[in-house]
Amino acid sequence: LIINEIARFTAAQVKRLMEALRVIWTQMKDILEVIATKSLSVIRTLITALIGTVNHWREVLKEIATNVRDAFRSGLIKGLIEIGKSAVTLMIEATKLGASIAALIFAILMDIFGSHRGLNAEERIQAEKVFGVSIDLDRVKLTDASLAADLIMWMNKNRPFTTMYVINYKSGSTLRMDTLIHELTHVWQAVTSGGVYMIEALHSQFFGKAYNLSEADLVNAKGKLSNLEREQQAVVVEEFWKAEFDGQKTKIPVDLLRPFAKQVHKSRFVIKPFRLADLQLKTNLVLINN
């Protein structure tokens, strides 16, 4: 009898445990986003508890990269680092989950391990001329100092590179305005396409046309910026800024660049379309009232 009671009690506890686990798995995104709002020490404790429950920190990493909203990801990755998951370990596991996830985690790590500043007044003015409100310029960061970025810059022949909203360039140097516009185009690509743009940009550099852009390329693109390679897209916007707003002479006429470059611009004010029939009806009403 006692054994039967123990068995029933154990079965009930197991059932409750399984129900709790089911809730955790189905609401993992919401749980992680709540955790991300806490202080780093609390995040560390809660991440540890969560991993102890689901028994696989890699699943937590996958959830962070695929479902958790962007604003919460950095804090959660910091939490994983705090509990002993190194940047190298995170990158190895992210790579196993796919190229786009690896690119996203790499971008977050570059943000975490660097010192940054926002756009200054003149940079913002020039950015708004080209992009309007298609990019949340308040989220854009430029590296002030970053050992990780400097190492990659050294390997990359001091060429600036962009990881989501973070523009990385050599510590202590000045980022030229035309280069900033080029890199902001990569930010726009991140906004519209996600982290996969980084893989596509690297492919363009190593296996595609890279930074080479000709009038023939624009003709073949048939008016669509998306038909150009990622680096070519950035070159289009950079060259357009030079000609349109800085008065520089460019190899490709600005009139050819403009229709493509305008595709990254989003106006702050949107004029709602209306039907001609609606306009005609309103006109008739005015005439009747008079």
PDB file of C-alpha atoms in Angstrom:
ATOM      1  CA  LEU A   1       0.000   0.000   0.000  1.00  0.00           C
ATOM      2  CA  ILE A   2       2.758   2.420   0.961  1.00  0.00           C
ATOM      3  CA  ILE A   3       4.675   1.554  -2.195  1.00  0.00           C
ATOM      4  CA  ASN A   4       1.551   2.199  -4.286  1.00  0.00           C
ATOM      5  CA  GLU A   5       1.102   5.614  -2.666  1.00  0.00           C
ATOM      6  CA  ILE A   6       4.733   6.487  -3.332  1.00  0.00           C
ATOM      7  CA  ALA A   7       4.327   5.404  -6.941  1.00  0.00           C
ATOM      8  CA  ARG A   8       1.208   7.554  -7.377  1.00  0.00           C
ATOM      9  CA  PHE A   9       2.941  10.511  -5.728  1.00  0.00           C
ATOM     10  CA  THR A  10       5.983  10.077  -7.965  1.00  0.00           C
ATOM     11  CA  ALA A  11       3.835   9.782 -11.069  1.00  0.00           C
ATOM     12  CA  ALA A  12       2.005  12.981 -10.146  1.00  0.00           C
ATOM     13  CA  GLN A  13       5.263  14.823  -9.600  1.00  0.00           C
ATOM     14  CA  VAL A  14       6.642  13.596 -12.925  1.00  0.00           C
ATOM     15  CA  LYS A  15       3.465  14.723 -14.666  1.00  0.00           C
ATOM     16  CA  ARG A  16       3.741  18.188 -13.141  1.00  0.00           C
ATOM     17  CA  LEU A  17       7.407  18.337 -14.101  1.00  0.00           C
ATOM     18  CA  MET A  18       6.633  17.392 -17.715  1.00  0.00           C
ATOM     19  CA  GLU A  19       3.864  19.998 -17.841  1.00  0.00           C
ATOM     20  CA  ALA A  20       6.299  22.624 -16.525  1.00  0.00           C
ATOM     21  CA  LEU A  21       8.894  21.645 -19.120  1.00  0.00           C
ATOM     22  CA  ARG A  22       6.293  21.852 -21.871  1.00  0.00           C
ATOM     23  CA  VAL A  23       5.392  25.378 -20.786  1.00  0.00           C
ATOM     24  CA  ILE A  24       9.082  26.340 -20.752  1.00  0.00           C
ATOM     25  CA  TRP A  25       9.680  24.984 -24.258  1.00  0.00           C
ATOM     26  CA  THR A  26       6.566  26.618 -25.734  1.00  0.00           C
ATOM     27  CA  GLN A  27       7.266  29.954 -24.042  1.00  0.00           C
ATOM     28  CA  MET A  28      11.058  29.956 -24.247  1.00  0.00           C
ATOM     29  CA  LYS A  29      11.184  33.201 -26.227  1.00  0.00           C
ATOM     30  CA  ASP A  30       9.043  35.077 -23.683  1.00  0.00           C
ATOM     31  CA  ILE A  31      11.005  33.636 -20.754  1.00  0.00           C
ATOM     32  CA  LEU A  32      14.336  34.683 -22.292  1.00  0.00           C
ATOM     33  CA  GLU A  33      13.109  38.189 -23.078  1.00  0.00           C
ATOM     34  CA  VAL A  34      11.983  38.650 -19.465  1.00  0.00           C
ATOM     35  CA  ILE A  35      15.377  37.394 -18.261  1.00  0.00           C
ATOM     36  CA  ALA A  36      17.130  39.860 -20.587  1.00  0.00           C
ATOM     37  CA  THR A  37      15.528  42.830 -18.815  1.00  0.00           C
ATOM     38  CA  LYS A  38      17.300  42.011 -15.532  1.00  0.00           C
ATOM     39  CA  SER A  39      20.766  43.020 -14.324  1.00  0.00           C
ATOM     40  CA  LEU A  40      23.718  40.978 -15.569  1.00  0.00           C
ATOM     41  CA  SER A  41      24.110  39.152 -12.236  1.00  0.00           C
ATOM     42  CA  VAL A  42      20.433  38.181 -12.281  1.00  0.00           C
ATOM     43  CA  ILE A  43      20.658  37.175 -15.940  1.00  0.00           C
ATOM     44  CA  ARG A  44      23.577  34.893 -15.049  1.00  0.00           C
ATOM     45  CA  THR A  45      21.572  33.220 -12.280  1.00  0.00           C
ATOM     46  CA  LEU A  46      18.405  32.813 -14.350  1.00  0.00           C
ATOM     47  CA  ILE A  47      20.270  31.547 -17.431  1.00  0.00           C
ATOM     48  CA  THR A  48      21.961  28.938 -15.238  1.00  0.00           C
ATOM     49  CA  ALA A  49      18.601  27.859 -13.824  1.00  0.00           C
ATOM     50  CA  LEU A  50      17.009  27.734 -17.268  1.00  0.00           C
ATOM     51  CA  ILE A  51      19.821  25.660 -18.737  1.00  0.00           C
ATOM     52  CA  GLY A  52      19.574  23.335 -15.750  1.00  0.00           C
ATOM     53  CA  THR A  53      15.904  22.857 -16.591  1.00  0.00           C
ATOM     54  CA  VAL A  54      16.144  22.331 -20.356  1.00  0.00           C
ATOM     55  CA  ASN A  55      19.494  20.525 -19.974  1.00  0.00           C
ATOM     56  CA  HIS A  56      21.026  21.914 -23.157  1.00  0.00           C
ATOM     57  CA  TRP A  57      22.540  25.410 -23.400  1.00  0.00           C
ATOM     58  CA  ARG A  58      22.845  25.045 -27.175  1.00  0.00           C
ATOM     59  CA  GLU A  59      19.062  25.061 -27.454  1.00  0.00           C
ATOM     60  CA  VAL A  60      19.015  28.313 -25.492  1.00  0.00           C
ATOM     61  CA  LEU A  61      21.603  29.783 -27.901  1.00  0.00           C
ATOM     62  CA  LYS A  62      19.493  28.724 -30.880  1.00  0.00           C
ATOM     63  CA  GLU A  63      16.388  30.301 -29.375  1.00  0.00           C
ATOM     64  CA  ILE A  64      18.258  33.546 -28.718  1.00  0.00           C
ATOM     65  CA  ALA A  65      19.437  33.716 -32.336  1.00  0.00           C
ATOM     66  CA  THR A  66      16.238  32.684 -34.071  1.00  0.00           C
ATOM     67  CA  ASN A  67      13.256  33.855 -32.007  1.00  0.00           C
ATOM     68  CA  VAL A  68      14.279  36.368 -29.353  1.00  0.00           C
ATOM     69  CA  ARG A  69      13.876  39.971 -30.453  1.00  0.00           C
ATOM     70  CA  ASP A  70      17.046  41.814 -31.404  1.00  0.00           C
ATOM     71  CA  ALA A  71      16.960  44.250 -28.480  1.00  0.00           C
ATOM     72  CA  PHE A  72      17.280  41.401 -25.947  1.00  0.00           C
ATOM     73  CA  ARG A  73      19.981  39.287 -27.599  1.00  0.00           C
ATOM     74  CA  SER A  74      23.107  41.070 -26.415  1.00  0.00           C
ATOM     75  CA  GLY A  75      22.207  40.805 -22.725  1.00  0.00           C
ATOM     76  CA  LEU A  76      21.461  37.094 -23.053  1.00  0.00           C
ATOM     77  CA  ILE A  77      24.737  36.384 -24.867  1.00  0.00           C
ATOM     78  CA  LYS A  78      26.528  38.258 -22.073  1.00  0.00           C
ATOM     79  CA  GLY A  79      24.729  35.938 -19.670  1.00  0.00           C
ATOM     80  CA  LEU A  80      26.047  32.865 -21.493  1.00  0.00           C
ATOM     81  CA  ILE A  81      29.561  34.323 -21.375  1.00  0.00           C
ATOM     82  CA  GLU A  82      29.127  35.001 -17.647  1.00  0.00           C
ATOM     83  CA  ILE A  83      28.373  31.336 -16.971  1.00  0.00           C
ATOM     84  CA  GLY A  84      31.558  30.244 -18.744  1.00  0.00           C
ATOM     85  CA  LYS A  85      30.660  29.937 -22.416  1.00  0.00           C
ATOM     86  CA  SER A  86      33.567  31.637 -24.187  1.00  0.00           C
ATOM     87  CA  ALA A  87      33.203  33.667 -27.371  1.00  0.00           C
ATOM     88  CA  VAL A  88      35.018  30.905 -29.271  1.00  0.00           C
ATOM     89  CA  THR A  89      32.654  28.245 -27.907  1.00  0.00           C
ATOM     90  CA  LEU A  90      29.623  30.339 -28.822  1.00  0.00           C
ATOM     91  CA  MET A  91      30.931  30.865 -32.362  1.00  0.00           C
ATOM     92  CA  ILE A  92      31.662  27.161 -32.835  1.00  0.00           C
ATOM     93  CA  GLU A  93      28.161  26.195 -31.753  1.00  0.00           C
ATOM     94  CA  ALA A  94      26.570  29.006 -33.770  1.00  0.00           C
ATOM     95  CA  THR A  95      28.396  27.776 -36.866  1.00  0.00           C
ATOM     96  CA  LYS A  96      26.841  24.339 -36.358  1.00  0.00           C
ATOM     97  CA  LEU A  97      23.413  25.992 -36.372  1.00  0.00           C
ATOM     98  CA  GLY A  98      23.961  27.616 -39.766  1.00  0.00           C
ATOM     99  CA  ALA A  99      25.720  30.479 -41.518  1.00  0.00           C
ATOM    100  CA  SER A 100      23.092  33.139 -40.819  1.00  0.00           C
ATOM    101  CA  ILE A 101      23.035  32.320 -37.085  1.00  0.00           C
ATOM    102  CA  ALA A 102      26.838  32.316 -36.987  1.00  0.00           C
ATOM    103  CA  ALA A 103      26.879  35.757 -38.618  1.00  0.00           C
ATOM    104  CA  LEU A 104      24.352  37.082 -36.112  1.00  0.00           C
ATOM    105  CA  ILE A 105      26.224  35.752 -33.071  1.00  0.00           C
ATOM    106  CA  PHE A 106      29.489  37.115 -34.467  1.00  0.00           C
ATOM    107  CA  ALA A 107      27.890  40.547 -34.771  1.00  0.00           C
ATOM    108  CA  ILE A 108      26.678  40.414 -31.168  1.00  0.00           C
ATOM    109  CA  LEU A 109      30.117  39.372 -29.916  1.00  0.00           C
ATOM    110  CA  MET A 110      31.768  42.230 -31.811  1.00  0.00           C
ATOM    111  CA  ASP A 111      29.327  44.589 -30.131  1.00  0.00           C
ATOM    112  CA  ILE A 112      29.982  43.134 -26.665  1.00  0.00           C
ATOM    113  CA  PHE A 113      33.789  43.229 -26.861  1.00  0.00           C
ATOM    114  CA  GLY A 114      34.133  46.712 -28.327  1.00  0.00           C
ATOM    115  CA  SER A 115      33.884  50.307 -27.162  1.00  0.00           C
ATOM    116  CA  HIS A 116      31.532  52.345 -29.304  1.00  0.00           C
ATOM    117  CA  ARG A 117      30.061  55.740 -30.023  1.00  0.00           C
ATOM    118  CA  GLY A 118      26.948  56.861 -31.859  1.00  0.00           C
ATOM    119  CA  LEU A 119      26.817  58.946 -35.009  1.00  0.00           C
ATOM    120  CA  ASN A 120      27.853  62.563 -34.580  1.00  0.00           C
ATOM    121  CA  ALA A 121      25.701  65.431 -35.857  1.00  0.00           C
ATOM    122  CA  GLU A 122      27.309  65.723 -39.311  1.00  0.00           C
ATOM    123  CA  GLU A 123      27.330  61.953 -39.852  1.00  0.00           C
ATOM    124  CA  ARG A 124      23.638  61.812 -39.001  1.00  0.00           C
ATOM    125  CA  ILE A 125      22.827  64.657 -41.400  1.00  0.00           C
ATOM    126  CA  GLN A 126      24.572  62.925 -44.302  1.00  0.00           C
ATOM    127  CA  ALA A 127      23.057  59.545 -43.404  1.00  0.00           C
ATOM    128  CA  GLU A 128      19.543  60.967 -43.366  1.00  0.00           C
ATOM    129  CA  LYS A 129      20.074  62.483 -46.818  1.00  0.00           C
ATOM    130  CA  VAL A 130      20.702  59.021 -48.241  1.00  0.00           C
ATOM    131  CA  PHE A 131      18.663  56.671 -46.068  1.00  0.00           C
ATOM    132  CA  GLY A 132      15.923  58.856 -44.618  1.00  0.00           C
ATOM    133  CA  VAL A 133      14.299  56.737 -41.896  1.00  0.00           C
ATOM    134  CA  SER A 134      15.022  53.321 -43.433  1.00  0.00           C
ATOM    135  CA  ILE A 135      17.670  52.818 -40.712  1.00  0.00           C
ATOM    136  CA  ASP A 136      17.205  53.488 -36.998  1.00  0.00           C
ATOM    137  CA  LEU A 137      20.244  55.753 -36.760  1.00  0.00           C
ATOM    138  CA  ASP A 138      20.021  55.796 -32.949  1.00  0.00           C
ATOM    139  CA  ARG A 139      21.065  52.132 -32.976  1.00  0.00           C
ATOM    140  CA  VAL A 140      24.098  52.564 -35.212  1.00  0.00           C
ATOM    141  CA  LYS A 141      27.414  52.239 -33.361  1.00  0.00           C
ATOM    142  CA  LEU A 142      30.958  53.007 -34.501  1.00  0.00           C
ATOM    143  CA  THR A 143      33.958  51.396 -32.821  1.00  0.00           C
ATOM    144  CA  ASP A 144      36.022  53.695 -30.613  1.00  0.00           C
ATOM    145  CA  ALA A 145      38.318  50.882 -29.517  1.00  0.00           C
ATOM    146  CA  SER A 146      38.069  47.150 -30.038  1.00  0.00           C
ATOM    147  CA  LEU A 147      40.885  44.617 -29.897  1.00  0.00           C
ATOM    148  CA  ALA A 148      38.714  42.095 -31.745  1.00  0.00           C
ATOM    149  CA  ALA A 149      37.878  44.589 -34.487  1.00  0.00           C
ATOM    150  CA  ASP A 150      41.510  45.700 -34.793  1.00  0.00           C
ATOM    151  CA  LEU A 151      42.632  42.096 -35.217  1.00  0.00           C
ATOM    152  CA  ILE A 152      40.108  41.510 -37.988  1.00  0.00           C
ATOM    153  CA  MET A 153      41.014  44.866 -39.540  1.00  0.00           C
ATOM    154  CA  TRP A 154      44.667  43.772 -39.634  1.00  0.00           C
ATOM    155  CA  MET A 155      43.689  40.539 -41.351  1.00  0.00           C
ATOM    156  CA  ASN A 156      41.351  42.490 -43.635  1.00  0.00           C
ATOM    157  CA  LYS A 157      44.018  45.032 -44.712  1.00  0.00           C
ATOM    158  CA  ASN A 158      42.432  47.757 -42.548  1.00  0.00           C
ATOM    159  CA  ARG A 159      39.165  47.671 -44.488  1.00  0.00           C
ATOM    160  CA  PRO A 160      36.190  48.696 -42.294  1.00  0.00           C
ATOM    161  CA  PHE A 161      33.466  46.091 -41.884  1.00  0.00           C
ATOM    162  CA  THR A 162      29.939  46.122 -40.548  1.00  0.00           C
ATOM    163  CA  THR A 163      28.293  43.616 -38.213  1.00  0.00           C
ATOM    164  CA  MET A 164      24.565  44.373 -38.119  1.00  0.00           C
ATOM    165  CA  TYR A 165      24.319  47.846 -36.496  1.00  0.00           C
ATOM    166  CA  VAL A 166      28.022  48.077 -35.577  1.00  0.00           C
ATOM    167  CA  ILE A 167      30.508  49.669 -37.990  1.00  0.00           C
ATOM    168  CA  ASN A 168      34.010  48.487 -37.135  1.00  0.00           C
ATOM    169  CA  TYR A 169      37.129  50.398 -38.133  1.00  0.00           C
ATOM    170  CA  LYS A 170      40.665  50.779 -36.838  1.00  0.00           C
ATOM    171  CA  SER A 171      40.899  52.164 -33.306  1.00  0.00           C
ATOM    172  CA  GLY A 172      42.099  55.762 -33.172  1.00  0.00           C
ATOM    173  CA  SER A 173      41.479  56.401 -36.873  1.00  0.00           C
ATOM    174  CA  THR A 174      38.903  58.588 -38.626  1.00  0.00           C
ATOM    175  CA  LEU A 175      36.140  57.095 -40.722  1.00  0.00           C
ATOM    176  CA  ARG A 176      35.693  59.031 -43.965  1.00  0.00           C
ATOM    177  CA  MET A 177      32.150  60.119 -44.768  1.00  0.00           C
ATOM    178  CA  ASP A 178      31.965  58.243 -48.080  1.00  0.00           C
ATOM    179  CA  THR A 179      33.150  55.081 -46.319  1.00  0.00           C
ATOM    180  CA  LEU A 180      30.536  55.627 -43.611  1.00  0.00           C
ATOM    181  CA  ILE A 181      27.807  55.797 -46.264  1.00  0.00           C
ATOM    182  CA  HIS A 182      29.157  52.575 -47.792  1.00  0.00           C
ATOM    183  CA  GLU A 183      29.060  50.811 -44.424  1.00  0.00           C
ATOM    184  CA  LEU A 184      25.639  52.203 -43.577  1.00  0.00           C
ATOM    185  CA  THR A 185      24.404  50.496 -46.717  1.00  0.00           C
ATOM    186  CA  HIS A 186      25.453  47.230 -45.093  1.00  0.00           C
ATOM    187  CA  VAL A 187      23.455  48.260 -42.015  1.00  0.00           C
ATOM    188  CA  TRP A 188      20.466  48.799 -44.327  1.00  0.00           C
ATOM    189  CA  GLN A 189      21.076  45.324 -45.757  1.00  0.00           C
ATOM    190  CA  ALA A 190      21.040  43.932 -42.218  1.00  0.00           C
ATOM    191  CA  VAL A 191      17.748  45.689 -41.497  1.00  0.00           C
ATOM    192  CA  THR A 192      16.091  44.396 -44.661  1.00  0.00           C
ATOM    193  CA  SER A 193      17.670  40.924 -44.923  1.00  0.00           C
ATOM    194  CA  GLY A 194      19.099  39.947 -41.534  1.00  0.00           C
ATOM    195  CA  GLY A 195      22.557  38.587 -40.716  1.00  0.00           C
ATOM    196  CA  VAL A 196      22.799  36.569 -43.937  1.00  0.00           C
ATOM    197  CA  TYR A 197      23.927  39.749 -45.734  1.00  0.00           C
ATOM    198  CA  MET A 198      27.366  39.344 -44.094  1.00  0.00           C
ATOM    199  CA  ILE A 199      27.842  35.942 -45.707  1.00  0.00           C
ATOM    200  CA  GLU A 200      26.684  37.321 -49.056  1.00  0.00           C
ATOM    201  CA  ALA A 201      29.041  40.308 -48.768  1.00  0.00           C
ATOM    202  CA  LEU A 202      31.993  38.014 -48.013  1.00  0.00           C
ATOM    203  CA  HIS A 203      31.042  35.840 -50.966  1.00  0.00           C
ATOM    204  CA  SER A 204      30.999  38.959 -53.142  1.00  0.00           C
ATOM    205  CA  GLN A 205      34.466  39.965 -51.919  1.00  0.00           C
ATOM    206  CA  PHE A 206      36.109  36.587 -52.461  1.00  0.00           C
ATOM    207  CA  PHE A 207      34.173  35.015 -55.321  1.00  0.00           C
ATOM    208  CA  GLY A 208      32.156  37.775 -56.975  1.00  0.00           C
ATOM    209  CA  LYS A 209      32.699  41.223 -58.429  1.00  0.00           C
ATOM    210  CA  ALA A 210      33.460  42.691 -54.993  1.00  0.00           C
ATOM    211  CA  TYR A 211      33.759  46.487 -55.275  1.00  0.00           C
ATOM    212  CA  ASN A 212      33.878  46.556 -59.068  1.00  0.00           C
ATOM    213  CA  LEU A 213      30.864  48.302 -60.567  1.00  0.00           C
ATOM    214  CA  SER A 214      30.296  49.259 -64.202  1.00  0.00           C
ATOM    215  CA  GLU A 215      27.541  50.897 -66.191  1.00  0.00           C
ATOM    216  CA  ALA A 216      26.923  47.493 -67.768  1.00  0.00           C
ATOM    217  CA  ASP A 217      26.273  46.035 -64.303  1.00  0.00           C
ATOM    218  CA  LEU A 218      23.602  48.674 -63.709  1.00  0.00           C
ATOM    219  CA  VAL A 219      21.988  48.006 -67.073  1.00  0.00           C
ATOM    220  CA  ASN A 220      21.955  44.268 -66.400  1.00  0.00           C
ATOM    221  CA  ALA A 221      20.392  44.870 -62.966  1.00  0.00           C
ATOM    222  CA  LYS A 222      17.270  46.186 -64.754  1.00  0.00           C
ATOM    223  CA  GLY A 223      16.544  48.899 -62.242  1.00  0.00           C
ATOM    224  CA  LYS A 224      16.646  46.680 -59.134  1.00  0.00           C
ATOM    225  CA  LEU A 225      19.303  47.250 -56.488  1.00  0.00           C
ATOM    226  CA  SER A 226      18.696  43.687 -55.246  1.00  0.00           C
ATOM    227  CA  ASN A 227      20.003  42.337 -58.566  1.00  0.00           C
ATOM    228  CA  LEU A 228      23.481  43.623 -57.714  1.00  0.00           C
ATOM    229  CA  GLU A 229      25.910  41.877 -55.365  1.00  0.00           C
ATOM    230  CA  ARG A 230      26.008  43.112 -51.775  1.00  0.00           C
ATOM    231  CA  GLU A 231      29.275  45.027 -52.133  1.00  0.00           C
ATOM    232  CA  GLN A 232      28.135  46.496 -55.436  1.00  0.00           C
ATOM    233  CA  GLN A 233      24.999  47.779 -53.722  1.00  0.00           C
ATOM    234  CA  ALA A 234      27.155  49.581 -51.156  1.00  0.00           C
ATOM    235  CA  VAL A 235      29.344  51.026 -53.930  1.00  0.00           C
ATOM    236  CA  VAL A 236      26.260  52.363 -55.726  1.00  0.00           C
ATOM    237  CA  VAL A 237      25.063  54.210 -52.635  1.00  0.00           C
ATOM    238  CA  GLU A 238      28.558  55.462 -51.772  1.00  0.00           C
ATOM    239  CA  GLU A 239      29.163  56.798 -55.300  1.00  0.00           C
ATOM    240  CA  PHE A 240      25.713  58.378 -55.358  1.00  0.00           C
ATOM    241  CA  TRP A 241      26.460  60.254 -52.122  1.00  0.00           C
ATOM    242  CA  LYS A 242      29.770  61.484 -53.542  1.00  0.00           C
ATOM    243  CA  ALA A 243      28.140  62.899 -56.671  1.00  0.00           C
ATOM    244  CA  GLU A 244      24.805  64.069 -55.276  1.00  0.00           C
ATOM    245  CA  PHE A 245      25.776  65.514 -51.896  1.00  0.00           C
ATOM    246  CA  ASP A 246      29.560  66.032 -51.924  1.00  0.00           C
ATOM    247  CA  GLY A 247      30.040  67.364 -55.438  1.00  0.00           C
ATOM    248  CA  GLN A 248      32.615  64.755 -56.402  1.00  0.00           C
ATOM    249  CA  LYS A 249      33.058  63.512 -59.938  1.00  0.00           C
ATOM    250  CA  THR A 250      32.319  59.804 -60.253  1.00  0.00           C
ATOM    251  CA  LYS A 251      33.100  57.314 -63.012  1.00  0.00           C
ATOM    252  CA  ILE A 252      29.439  56.409 -63.367  1.00  0.00           C
ATOM    253  CA  PRO A 253      27.005  59.292 -64.061  1.00  0.00           C
ATOM    254  CA  VAL A 254      24.854  60.175 -61.071  1.00  0.00           C
ATOM    255  CA  ASP A 255      21.701  59.876 -63.187  1.00  0.00           C
ATOM    256  CA  LEU A 256      22.419  56.171 -63.574  1.00  0.00           C
ATOM    257  CA  LEU A 257      23.168  55.724 -59.877  1.00  0.00           C
ATOM    258  CA  ARG A 258      20.204  57.687 -58.538  1.00  0.00           C
ATOM    259  CA  PRO A 259      17.340  55.225 -59.296  1.00  0.00           C
ATOM    260  CA  PHE A 260      19.252  52.446 -57.541  1.00  0.00           C
ATOM    261  CA  ALA A 261      20.418  54.517 -54.572  1.00  0.00           C
ATOM    262  CA  LYS A 262      16.915  55.847 -53.954  1.00  0.00           C
ATOM    263  CA  GLN A 263      15.819  52.300 -53.132  1.00  0.00           C
ATOM    264  CA  VAL A 264      17.572  52.489 -49.742  1.00  0.00           C
ATOM    265  CA  HIS A 265      15.751  55.715 -48.860  1.00  0.00           C
ATOM    266  CA  LYS A 266      12.536  55.828 -46.872  1.00  0.00           C
ATOM    267  CA  SER A 267      10.797  59.146 -46.401  1.00  0.00           C
ATOM    268  CA  ARG A 268       9.642  60.259 -42.984  1.00  0.00           C
ATOM    269  CA  PHE A 269       6.375  61.473 -44.532  1.00  0.00           C
ATOM    270  CA  VAL A 270       4.282  59.069 -46.562  1.00  0.00           C
ATOM    271  CA  ILE A 271       1.605  60.361 -48.924  1.00  0.00           C
ATOM    272  CA  LYS A 272      -1.295  57.943 -48.924  1.00  0.00           C
ATOM    273  CA  PRO A 273      -2.461  56.966 -52.428  1.00  0.00           C
ATOM    274  CA  PHE A 274      -5.985  57.879 -53.449  1.00  0.00           C
ATOM    275  CA  ARG A 275      -8.251  56.839 -56.264  1.00  0.00           C
ATOM    276  CA  LEU A 276      -9.207  59.258 -59.010  1.00  0.00           C
ATOM    277  CA  ALA A 277     -12.837  58.298 -58.385  1.00  0.00           C
ATOM    278  CA  ASP A 278     -12.571  59.534 -54.796  1.00  0.00           C
ATOM    279  CA  LEU A 279     -11.208  62.875 -55.981  1.00  0.00           C
ATOM    280  CA  GLN A 280     -14.013  63.173 -58.521  1.00  0.00           C
ATOM    281  CA  LEU A 281     -16.630  62.444 -55.842  1.00  0.00           C
ATOM    282  CA  LYS A 282     -15.270  65.121 -53.529  1.00  0.00           C
ATOM    283  CA  THR A 283     -15.239  67.638 -56.407  1.00  0.00           C
ATOM    284  CA  ASN A 284     -18.897  66.898 -57.197  1.00  0.00           C
ATOM    285  CA  LEU A 285     -19.847  67.359 -53.535  1.00  0.00           C
ATOM    286  CA  VAL A 286     -18.203  70.787 -53.491  1.00  0.00           C
ATOM    287  CA  LEU A 287     -20.089  71.825 -56.613  1.00  0.00           C
ATOM    288  CA  ILE A 288     -23.414  70.624 -55.147  1.00  0.00           C
ATOM    289  CA  ASN A 289     -22.844  72.519 -51.878  1.00  0.00           C
ATOM    290  CA  ASN A 290     -22.056  75.687 -53.777  1.00  0.00           C
TER     291      ASN A 290
END
